Every structure is written in C-alpha cells, then in structure tokens.
PDB file of C-alpha atoms in Angstrom:
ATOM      1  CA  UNK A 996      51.045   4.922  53.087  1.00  0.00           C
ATOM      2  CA  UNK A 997      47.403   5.047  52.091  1.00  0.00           C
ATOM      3  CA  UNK A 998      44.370   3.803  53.782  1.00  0.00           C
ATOM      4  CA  UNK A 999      43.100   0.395  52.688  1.00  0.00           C
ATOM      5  CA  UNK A1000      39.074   0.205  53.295  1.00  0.00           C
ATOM      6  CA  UNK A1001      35.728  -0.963  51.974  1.00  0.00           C
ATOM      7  CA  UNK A1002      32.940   1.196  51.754  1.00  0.00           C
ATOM      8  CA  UNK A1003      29.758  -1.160  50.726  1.00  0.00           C
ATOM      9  CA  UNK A1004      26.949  -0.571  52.786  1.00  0.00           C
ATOM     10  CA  UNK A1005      24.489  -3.313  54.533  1.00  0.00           C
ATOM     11  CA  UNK A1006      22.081  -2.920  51.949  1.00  0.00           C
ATOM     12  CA  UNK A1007      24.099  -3.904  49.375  1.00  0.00           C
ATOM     13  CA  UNK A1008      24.828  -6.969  51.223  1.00  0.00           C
ATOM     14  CA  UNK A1009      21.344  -7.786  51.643  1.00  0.00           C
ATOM     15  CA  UNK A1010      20.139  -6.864  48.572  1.00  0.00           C
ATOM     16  CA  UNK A1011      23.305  -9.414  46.627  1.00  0.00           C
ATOM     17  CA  UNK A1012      22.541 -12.353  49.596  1.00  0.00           C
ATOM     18  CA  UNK A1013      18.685 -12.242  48.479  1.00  0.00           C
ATOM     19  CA  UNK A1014      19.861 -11.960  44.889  1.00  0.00           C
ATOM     20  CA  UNK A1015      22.220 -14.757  45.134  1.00  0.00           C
ATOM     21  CA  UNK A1016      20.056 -17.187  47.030  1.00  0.00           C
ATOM     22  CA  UNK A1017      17.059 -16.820  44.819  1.00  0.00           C
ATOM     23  CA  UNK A1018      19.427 -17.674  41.580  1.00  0.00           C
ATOM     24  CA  UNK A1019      20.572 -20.578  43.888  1.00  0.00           C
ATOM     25  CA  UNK A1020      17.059 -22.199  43.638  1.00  0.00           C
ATOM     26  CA  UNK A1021      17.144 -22.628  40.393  1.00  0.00           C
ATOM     27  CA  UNK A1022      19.629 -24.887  40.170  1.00  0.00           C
ATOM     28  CA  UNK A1023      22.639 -22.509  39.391  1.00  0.00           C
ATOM     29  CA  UNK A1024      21.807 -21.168  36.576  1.00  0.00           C
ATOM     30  CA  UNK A1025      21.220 -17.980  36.975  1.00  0.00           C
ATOM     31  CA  UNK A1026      24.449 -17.712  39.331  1.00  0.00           C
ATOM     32  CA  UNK A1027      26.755 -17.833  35.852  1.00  0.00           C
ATOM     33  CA  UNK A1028      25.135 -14.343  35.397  1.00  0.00           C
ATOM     34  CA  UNK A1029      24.621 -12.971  39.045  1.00  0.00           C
ATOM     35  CA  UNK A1030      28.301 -14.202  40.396  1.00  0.00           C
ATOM     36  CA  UNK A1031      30.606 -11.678  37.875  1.00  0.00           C
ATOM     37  CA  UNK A1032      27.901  -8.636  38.836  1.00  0.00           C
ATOM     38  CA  UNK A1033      28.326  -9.521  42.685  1.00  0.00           C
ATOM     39  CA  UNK A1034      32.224  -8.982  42.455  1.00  0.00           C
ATOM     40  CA  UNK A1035      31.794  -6.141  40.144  1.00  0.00           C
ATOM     41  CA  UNK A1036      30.116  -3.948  42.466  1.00  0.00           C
ATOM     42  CA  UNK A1037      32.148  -5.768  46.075  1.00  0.00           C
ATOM     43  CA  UNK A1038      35.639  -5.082  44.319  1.00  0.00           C
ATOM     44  CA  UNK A1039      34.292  -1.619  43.294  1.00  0.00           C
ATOM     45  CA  UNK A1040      34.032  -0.731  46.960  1.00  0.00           C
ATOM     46  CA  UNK A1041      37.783  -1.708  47.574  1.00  0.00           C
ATOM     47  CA  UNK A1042      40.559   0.552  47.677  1.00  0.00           C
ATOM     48  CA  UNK A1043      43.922  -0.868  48.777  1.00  0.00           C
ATOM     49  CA  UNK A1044      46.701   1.446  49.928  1.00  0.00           C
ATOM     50  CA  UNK A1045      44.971   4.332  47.921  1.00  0.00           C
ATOM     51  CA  UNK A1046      44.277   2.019  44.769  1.00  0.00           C
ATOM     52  CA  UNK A1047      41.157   1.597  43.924  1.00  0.00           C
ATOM     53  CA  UNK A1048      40.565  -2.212  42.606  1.00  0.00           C
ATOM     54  CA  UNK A1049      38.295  -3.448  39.711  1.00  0.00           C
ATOM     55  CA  UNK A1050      36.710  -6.399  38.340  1.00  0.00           C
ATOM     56  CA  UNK A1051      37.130  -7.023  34.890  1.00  0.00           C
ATOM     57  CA  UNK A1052      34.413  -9.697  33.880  1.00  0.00           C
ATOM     58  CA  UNK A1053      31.085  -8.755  32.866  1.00  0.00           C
ATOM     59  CA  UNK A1054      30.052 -12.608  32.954  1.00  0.00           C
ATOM     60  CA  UNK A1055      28.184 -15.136  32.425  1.00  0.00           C
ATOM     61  CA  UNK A1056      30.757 -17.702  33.850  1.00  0.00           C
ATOM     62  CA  UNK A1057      29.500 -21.193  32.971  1.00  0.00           C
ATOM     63  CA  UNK A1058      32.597 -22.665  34.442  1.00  0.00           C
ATOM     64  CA  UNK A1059      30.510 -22.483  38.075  1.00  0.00           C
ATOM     65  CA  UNK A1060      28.189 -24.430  37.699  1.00  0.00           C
ATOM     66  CA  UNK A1061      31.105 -26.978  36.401  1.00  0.00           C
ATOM     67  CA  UNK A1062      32.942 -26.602  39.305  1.00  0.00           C
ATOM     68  CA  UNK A1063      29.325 -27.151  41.153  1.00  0.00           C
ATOM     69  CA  UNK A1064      28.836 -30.252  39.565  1.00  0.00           C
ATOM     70  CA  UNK A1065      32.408 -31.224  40.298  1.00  0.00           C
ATOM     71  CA  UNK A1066      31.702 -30.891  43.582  1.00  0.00           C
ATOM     72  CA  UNK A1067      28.384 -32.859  44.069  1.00  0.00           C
ATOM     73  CA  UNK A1068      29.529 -35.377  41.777  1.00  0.00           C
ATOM     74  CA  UNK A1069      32.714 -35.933  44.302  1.00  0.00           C
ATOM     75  CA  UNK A1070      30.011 -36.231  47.090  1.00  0.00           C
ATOM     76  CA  UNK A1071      31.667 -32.711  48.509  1.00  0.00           C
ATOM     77  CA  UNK A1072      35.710 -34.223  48.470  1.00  0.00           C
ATOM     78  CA  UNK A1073      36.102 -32.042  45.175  1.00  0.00           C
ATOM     79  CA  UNK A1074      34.735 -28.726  46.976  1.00  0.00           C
ATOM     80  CA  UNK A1075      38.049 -27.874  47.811  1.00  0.00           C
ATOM     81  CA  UNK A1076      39.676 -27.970  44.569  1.00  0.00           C
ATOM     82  CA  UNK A1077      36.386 -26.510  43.299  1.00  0.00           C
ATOM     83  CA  UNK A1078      37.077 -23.636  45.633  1.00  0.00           C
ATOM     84  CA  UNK A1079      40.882 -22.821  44.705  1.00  0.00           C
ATOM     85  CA  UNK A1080      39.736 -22.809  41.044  1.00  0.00           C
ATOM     86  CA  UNK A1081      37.394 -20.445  41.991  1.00  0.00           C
ATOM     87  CA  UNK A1082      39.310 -18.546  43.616  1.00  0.00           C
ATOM     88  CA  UNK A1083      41.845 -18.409  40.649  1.00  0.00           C
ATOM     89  CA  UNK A1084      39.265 -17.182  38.411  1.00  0.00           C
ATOM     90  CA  UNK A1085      38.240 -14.400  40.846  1.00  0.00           C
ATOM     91  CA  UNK A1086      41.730 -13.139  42.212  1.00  0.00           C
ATOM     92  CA  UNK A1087      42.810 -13.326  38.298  1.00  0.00           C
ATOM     93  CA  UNK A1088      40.042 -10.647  37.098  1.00  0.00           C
ATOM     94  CA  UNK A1089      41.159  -8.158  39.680  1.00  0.00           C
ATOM     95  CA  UNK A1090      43.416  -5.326  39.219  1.00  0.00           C
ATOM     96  CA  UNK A1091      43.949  -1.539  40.278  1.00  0.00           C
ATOM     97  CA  UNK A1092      41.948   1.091  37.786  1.00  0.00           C
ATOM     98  CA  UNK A1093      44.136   1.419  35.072  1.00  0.00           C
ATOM     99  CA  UNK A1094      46.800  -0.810  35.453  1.00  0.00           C
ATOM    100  CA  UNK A1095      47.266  -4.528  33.684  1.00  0.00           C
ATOM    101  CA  UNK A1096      49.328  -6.482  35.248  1.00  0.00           C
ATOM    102  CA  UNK A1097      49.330 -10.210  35.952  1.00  0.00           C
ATOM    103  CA  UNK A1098      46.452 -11.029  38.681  1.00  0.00           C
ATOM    104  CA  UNK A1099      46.106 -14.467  40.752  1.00  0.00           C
ATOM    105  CA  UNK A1100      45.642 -16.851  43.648  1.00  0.00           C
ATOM    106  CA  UNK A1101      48.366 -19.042  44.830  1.00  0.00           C
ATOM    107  CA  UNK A1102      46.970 -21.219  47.361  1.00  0.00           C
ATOM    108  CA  UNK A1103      46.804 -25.292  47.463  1.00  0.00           C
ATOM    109  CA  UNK A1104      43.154 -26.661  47.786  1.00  0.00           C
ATOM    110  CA  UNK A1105      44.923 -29.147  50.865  1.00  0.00           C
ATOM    111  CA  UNK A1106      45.514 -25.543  52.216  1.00  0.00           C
ATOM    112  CA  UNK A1107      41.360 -24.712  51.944  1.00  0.00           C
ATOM    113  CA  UNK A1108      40.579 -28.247  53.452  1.00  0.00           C
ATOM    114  CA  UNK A1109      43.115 -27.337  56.626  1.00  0.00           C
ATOM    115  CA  UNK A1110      42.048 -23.909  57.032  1.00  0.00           C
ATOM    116  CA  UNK A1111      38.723 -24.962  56.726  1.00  0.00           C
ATOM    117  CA  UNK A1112      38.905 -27.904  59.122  1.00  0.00           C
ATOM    118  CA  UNK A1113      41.161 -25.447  61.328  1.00  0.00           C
ATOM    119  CA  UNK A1114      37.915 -22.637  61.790  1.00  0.00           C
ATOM    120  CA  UNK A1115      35.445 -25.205  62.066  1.00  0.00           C
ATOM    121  CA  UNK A1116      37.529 -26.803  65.571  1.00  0.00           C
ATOM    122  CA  UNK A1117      37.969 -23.458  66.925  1.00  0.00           C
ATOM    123  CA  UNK A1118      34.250 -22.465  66.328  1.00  0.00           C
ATOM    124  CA  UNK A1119      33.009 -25.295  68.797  1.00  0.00           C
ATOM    125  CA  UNK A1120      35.159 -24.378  71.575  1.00  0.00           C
ATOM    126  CA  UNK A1121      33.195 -21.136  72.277  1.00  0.00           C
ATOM    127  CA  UNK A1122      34.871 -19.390  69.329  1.00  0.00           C
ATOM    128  CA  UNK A1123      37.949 -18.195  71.712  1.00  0.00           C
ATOM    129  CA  UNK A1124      40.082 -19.736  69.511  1.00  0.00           C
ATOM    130  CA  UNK A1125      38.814 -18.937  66.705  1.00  0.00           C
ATOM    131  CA  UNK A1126      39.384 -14.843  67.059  1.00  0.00           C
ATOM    132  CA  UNK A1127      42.843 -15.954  66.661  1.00  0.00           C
ATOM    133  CA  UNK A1128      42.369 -18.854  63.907  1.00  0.00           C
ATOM    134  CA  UNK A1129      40.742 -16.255  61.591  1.00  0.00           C
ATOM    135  CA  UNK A1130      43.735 -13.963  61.432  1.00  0.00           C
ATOM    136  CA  UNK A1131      45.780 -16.672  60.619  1.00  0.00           C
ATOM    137  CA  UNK A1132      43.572 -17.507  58.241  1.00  0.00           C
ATOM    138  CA  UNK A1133      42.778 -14.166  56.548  1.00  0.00           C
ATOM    139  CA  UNK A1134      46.535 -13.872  56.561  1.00  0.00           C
ATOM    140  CA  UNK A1135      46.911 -17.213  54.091  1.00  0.00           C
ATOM    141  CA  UNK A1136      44.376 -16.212  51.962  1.00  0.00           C
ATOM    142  CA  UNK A1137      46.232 -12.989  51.713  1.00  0.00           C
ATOM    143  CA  UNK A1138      49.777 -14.328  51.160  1.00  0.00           C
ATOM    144  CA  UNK A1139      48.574 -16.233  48.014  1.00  0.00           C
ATOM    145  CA  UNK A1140      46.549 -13.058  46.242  1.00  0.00           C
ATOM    146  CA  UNK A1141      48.766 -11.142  43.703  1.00  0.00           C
ATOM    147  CA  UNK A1142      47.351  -8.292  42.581  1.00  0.00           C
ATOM    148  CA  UNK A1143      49.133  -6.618  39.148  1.00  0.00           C
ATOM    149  CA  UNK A1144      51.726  -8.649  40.113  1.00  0.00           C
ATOM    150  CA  UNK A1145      51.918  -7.391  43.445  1.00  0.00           C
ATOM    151  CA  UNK A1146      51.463  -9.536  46.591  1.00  0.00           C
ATOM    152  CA  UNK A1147      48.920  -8.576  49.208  1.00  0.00           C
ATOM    153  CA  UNK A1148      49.511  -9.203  53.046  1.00  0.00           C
ATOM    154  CA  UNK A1149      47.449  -8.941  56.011  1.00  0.00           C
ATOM    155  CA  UNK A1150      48.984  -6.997  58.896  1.00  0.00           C
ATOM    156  CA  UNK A1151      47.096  -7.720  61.905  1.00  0.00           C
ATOM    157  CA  UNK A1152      48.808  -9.805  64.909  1.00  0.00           C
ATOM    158  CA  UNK A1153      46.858 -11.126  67.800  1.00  0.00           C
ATOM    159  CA  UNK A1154      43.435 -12.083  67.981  1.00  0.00           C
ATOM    160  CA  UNK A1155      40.170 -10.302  66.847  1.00  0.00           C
ATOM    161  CA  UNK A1156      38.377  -9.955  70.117  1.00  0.00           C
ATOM    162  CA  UNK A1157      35.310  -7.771  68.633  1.00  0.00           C
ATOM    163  CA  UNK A1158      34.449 -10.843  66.821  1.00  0.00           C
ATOM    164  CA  UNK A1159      32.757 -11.996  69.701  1.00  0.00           C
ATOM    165  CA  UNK A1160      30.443  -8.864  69.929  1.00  0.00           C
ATOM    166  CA  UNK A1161      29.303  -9.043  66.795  1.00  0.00           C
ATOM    167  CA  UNK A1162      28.414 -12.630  67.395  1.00  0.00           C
ATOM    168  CA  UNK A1163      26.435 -11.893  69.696  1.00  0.00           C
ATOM    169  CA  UNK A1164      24.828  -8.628  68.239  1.00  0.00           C
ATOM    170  CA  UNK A1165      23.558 -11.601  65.639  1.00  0.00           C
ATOM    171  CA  UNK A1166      22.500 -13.707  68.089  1.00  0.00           C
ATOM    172  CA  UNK A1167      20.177 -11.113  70.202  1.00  0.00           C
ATOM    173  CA  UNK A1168      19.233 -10.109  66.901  1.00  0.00           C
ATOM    174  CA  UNK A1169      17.914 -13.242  65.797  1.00  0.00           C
ATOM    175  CA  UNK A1170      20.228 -13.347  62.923  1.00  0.00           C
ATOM    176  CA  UNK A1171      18.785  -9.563  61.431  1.00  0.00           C
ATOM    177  CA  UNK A1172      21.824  -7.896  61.691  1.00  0.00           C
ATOM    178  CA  UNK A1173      23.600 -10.682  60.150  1.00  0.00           C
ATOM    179  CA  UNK A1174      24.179  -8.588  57.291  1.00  0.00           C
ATOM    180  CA  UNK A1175      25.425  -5.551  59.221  1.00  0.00           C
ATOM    181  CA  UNK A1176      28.077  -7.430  61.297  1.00  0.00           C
ATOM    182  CA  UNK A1177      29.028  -9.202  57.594  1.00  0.00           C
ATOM    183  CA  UNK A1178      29.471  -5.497  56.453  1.00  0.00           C
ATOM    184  CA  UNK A1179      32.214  -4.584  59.559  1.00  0.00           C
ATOM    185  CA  UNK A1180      33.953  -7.506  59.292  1.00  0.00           C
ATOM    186  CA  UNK A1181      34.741  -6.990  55.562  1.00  0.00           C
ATOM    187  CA  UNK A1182      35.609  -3.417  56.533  1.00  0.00           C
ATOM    188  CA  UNK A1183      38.175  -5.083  58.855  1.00  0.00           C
ATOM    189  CA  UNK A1184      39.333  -7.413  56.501  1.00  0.00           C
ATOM    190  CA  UNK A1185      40.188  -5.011  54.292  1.00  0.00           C
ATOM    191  CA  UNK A1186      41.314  -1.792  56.328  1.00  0.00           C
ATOM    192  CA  UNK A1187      44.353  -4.477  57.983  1.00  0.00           C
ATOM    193  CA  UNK A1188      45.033  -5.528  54.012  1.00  0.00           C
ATOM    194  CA  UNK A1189      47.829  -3.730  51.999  1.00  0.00           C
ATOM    195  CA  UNK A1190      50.268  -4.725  49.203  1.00  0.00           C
ATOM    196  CA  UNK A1191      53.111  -6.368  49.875  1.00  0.00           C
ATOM    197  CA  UNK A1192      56.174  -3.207  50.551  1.00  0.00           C
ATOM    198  CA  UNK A1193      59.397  -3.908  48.486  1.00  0.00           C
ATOM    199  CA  UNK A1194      62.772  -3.178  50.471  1.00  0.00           C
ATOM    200  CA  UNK A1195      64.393  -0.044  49.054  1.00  0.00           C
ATOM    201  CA  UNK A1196      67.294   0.014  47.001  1.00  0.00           C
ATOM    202  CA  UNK A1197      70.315   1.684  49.193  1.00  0.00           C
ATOM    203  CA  UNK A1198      73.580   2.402  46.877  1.00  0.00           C
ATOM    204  CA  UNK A1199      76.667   2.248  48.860  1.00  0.00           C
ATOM    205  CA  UNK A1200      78.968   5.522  47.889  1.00  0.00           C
ATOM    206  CA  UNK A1201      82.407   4.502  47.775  1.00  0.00           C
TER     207      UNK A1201
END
C-alpha cells in the first residue's frame, strides 16, 4: 500500500488564515469566493494511498453564508446542522484525479454536537484526555467520508501524545507557531488516513 500524506507548507496556512479572516470582516461575503479556492489548493496537497485528491468547485458558494445565517438566526443551536451540510457540500466535491465517482459525508449533526461537546470536556482536564478523544474523533469523521464511492478510515489506536508538545511549542511561542503545529497535525491526520481495504475474493476449487 501507498503512503497517504499532505504536503502544504506553513505559509500556505498563514497566508489562507489571513485571507480567510479578512473576508470574515466583511460580513461573509467575500468567503462565498475565498472558501472553494481554500479547499482547492488544501485538497491539492492530499494524496491518499498514492491517489492524489481534487476539488472540483471553482466557487462562489452562496449557500455559506445561508448556512451562516442559519446559524445566527438559531442563536448557534443550528451550527451543527449548519456544519454537516457543510460538510456534505465539501466531502461531495472531492474525488481522486481522474476518477468520478459518487463523493460524500455521512455523519448526523447530533454526532457534531457530541463530538464537539466530547473535545471540549477533555480539553479542560489538562488535555490528557483529549490525545485520546481526538482519535476517536478523527476516526468518526473518517468513517462517514466516501470518497468515489470508497470509504475512508483512520488507522491510528491509542492516544496522540505529541499533541501535547505542540501545545506547548504554541504556548512558549505566544501563539506564532500556531500555524506550524496546524501544519503537522494535518500531516498526521492525513499520513494515519487511507481508503477503506475490501476483503479479497477467495474461490474455493472443488
């Protein structure tokens, strides 16, 4: 099997977080338009089991600032269905070079609210628990994104102790390398990710 891995640099972080936050300010707009160029070039860095993975949406995507609305509107109880939507629209634009095959995102929006209240408990406790909470989590997420109608998995058991470096390379850092440690944890992410392997066919000879 191939190596899975990610291979955007820091910079390119940076550079998209700056981009992103100053179309944030004015009032989403320009997001519609940044959002699909963001995932072009992060999904261009991805290769999966040797595959390299596109995304196939040149943008703008008005539905965000819809789902946006949804979400303020719902005093923040919508985010969560706002987010699975999201995610649909994201996971279903993605597919290997070449190949065109059905693309999506499975999971429940009660699934994001759990996860999500899940991290934020293990973060307070010193963030022991959460080295292991976010490989359970990255493993959910996982489960539920078909790629070309192939499911993904996350193989990674145990917890992530590193995590608790690079927390506190940010820290002593005062938050510079932010973007750095955001980089190797992406490269994690992905390196542990692969597609799903199908159980080959064995014909009994009689």
């Amino acid at each position: 099997m191939e190596n899975s891995k990610w291979t955007g640099s820091a910079w390119g972080i940076l550079g998209w977080n700056i981009i992103i936050t100053l179309a944030s300010l004015l009032f989403f707009v320009p997001l519609v338009f940044v959002i699909p160029k963001y995932l072009k070039w992060y999904y261009s860095k991805m290769t999966i089991d040797g595959q390299q993975l596109e995304f196939r949406e040149d943008g703008p995507w008005f539905g965000f600032i819809g789902w946006m609305l949804f979400s303020i509107i719902t005093l923040g109880l919508g985010s969560f269905y706002a987010s699975k939507k999201m995610n649909q629209w994201t996971a279903s634009r993605v597919h290997v070079t070449g190949n065109e095959g059905s693309s999506n995102w499975t999971g429940s929006a009660l699934g994001i609210l759990g996860y999500g209240v899940l991290q934020s408990l293990s973060i307070y406790l010193f963030f022991i628990p959460f080295l292991f909470v976010i490989v359970v989590v990255e493993k959910w997420y996982t489960s539920n994104t078909y790629i070309d109608d192939k499911q993904l998995e996350f193989r990674y058991e145990g917890a992530y102790w590193e995590m608790i470096g690079w927390i506190f390379f940010v820290i002593v850092t005062l938050g510079l390398a932010s973007f750095f440690v955001e980089k190797k944890v992406t490269q994690w992410s992905v390196e542990n990710t692969h597609f799903v392997s199908l159980p080959s066919n064995s014909n009994d000879n009689f």
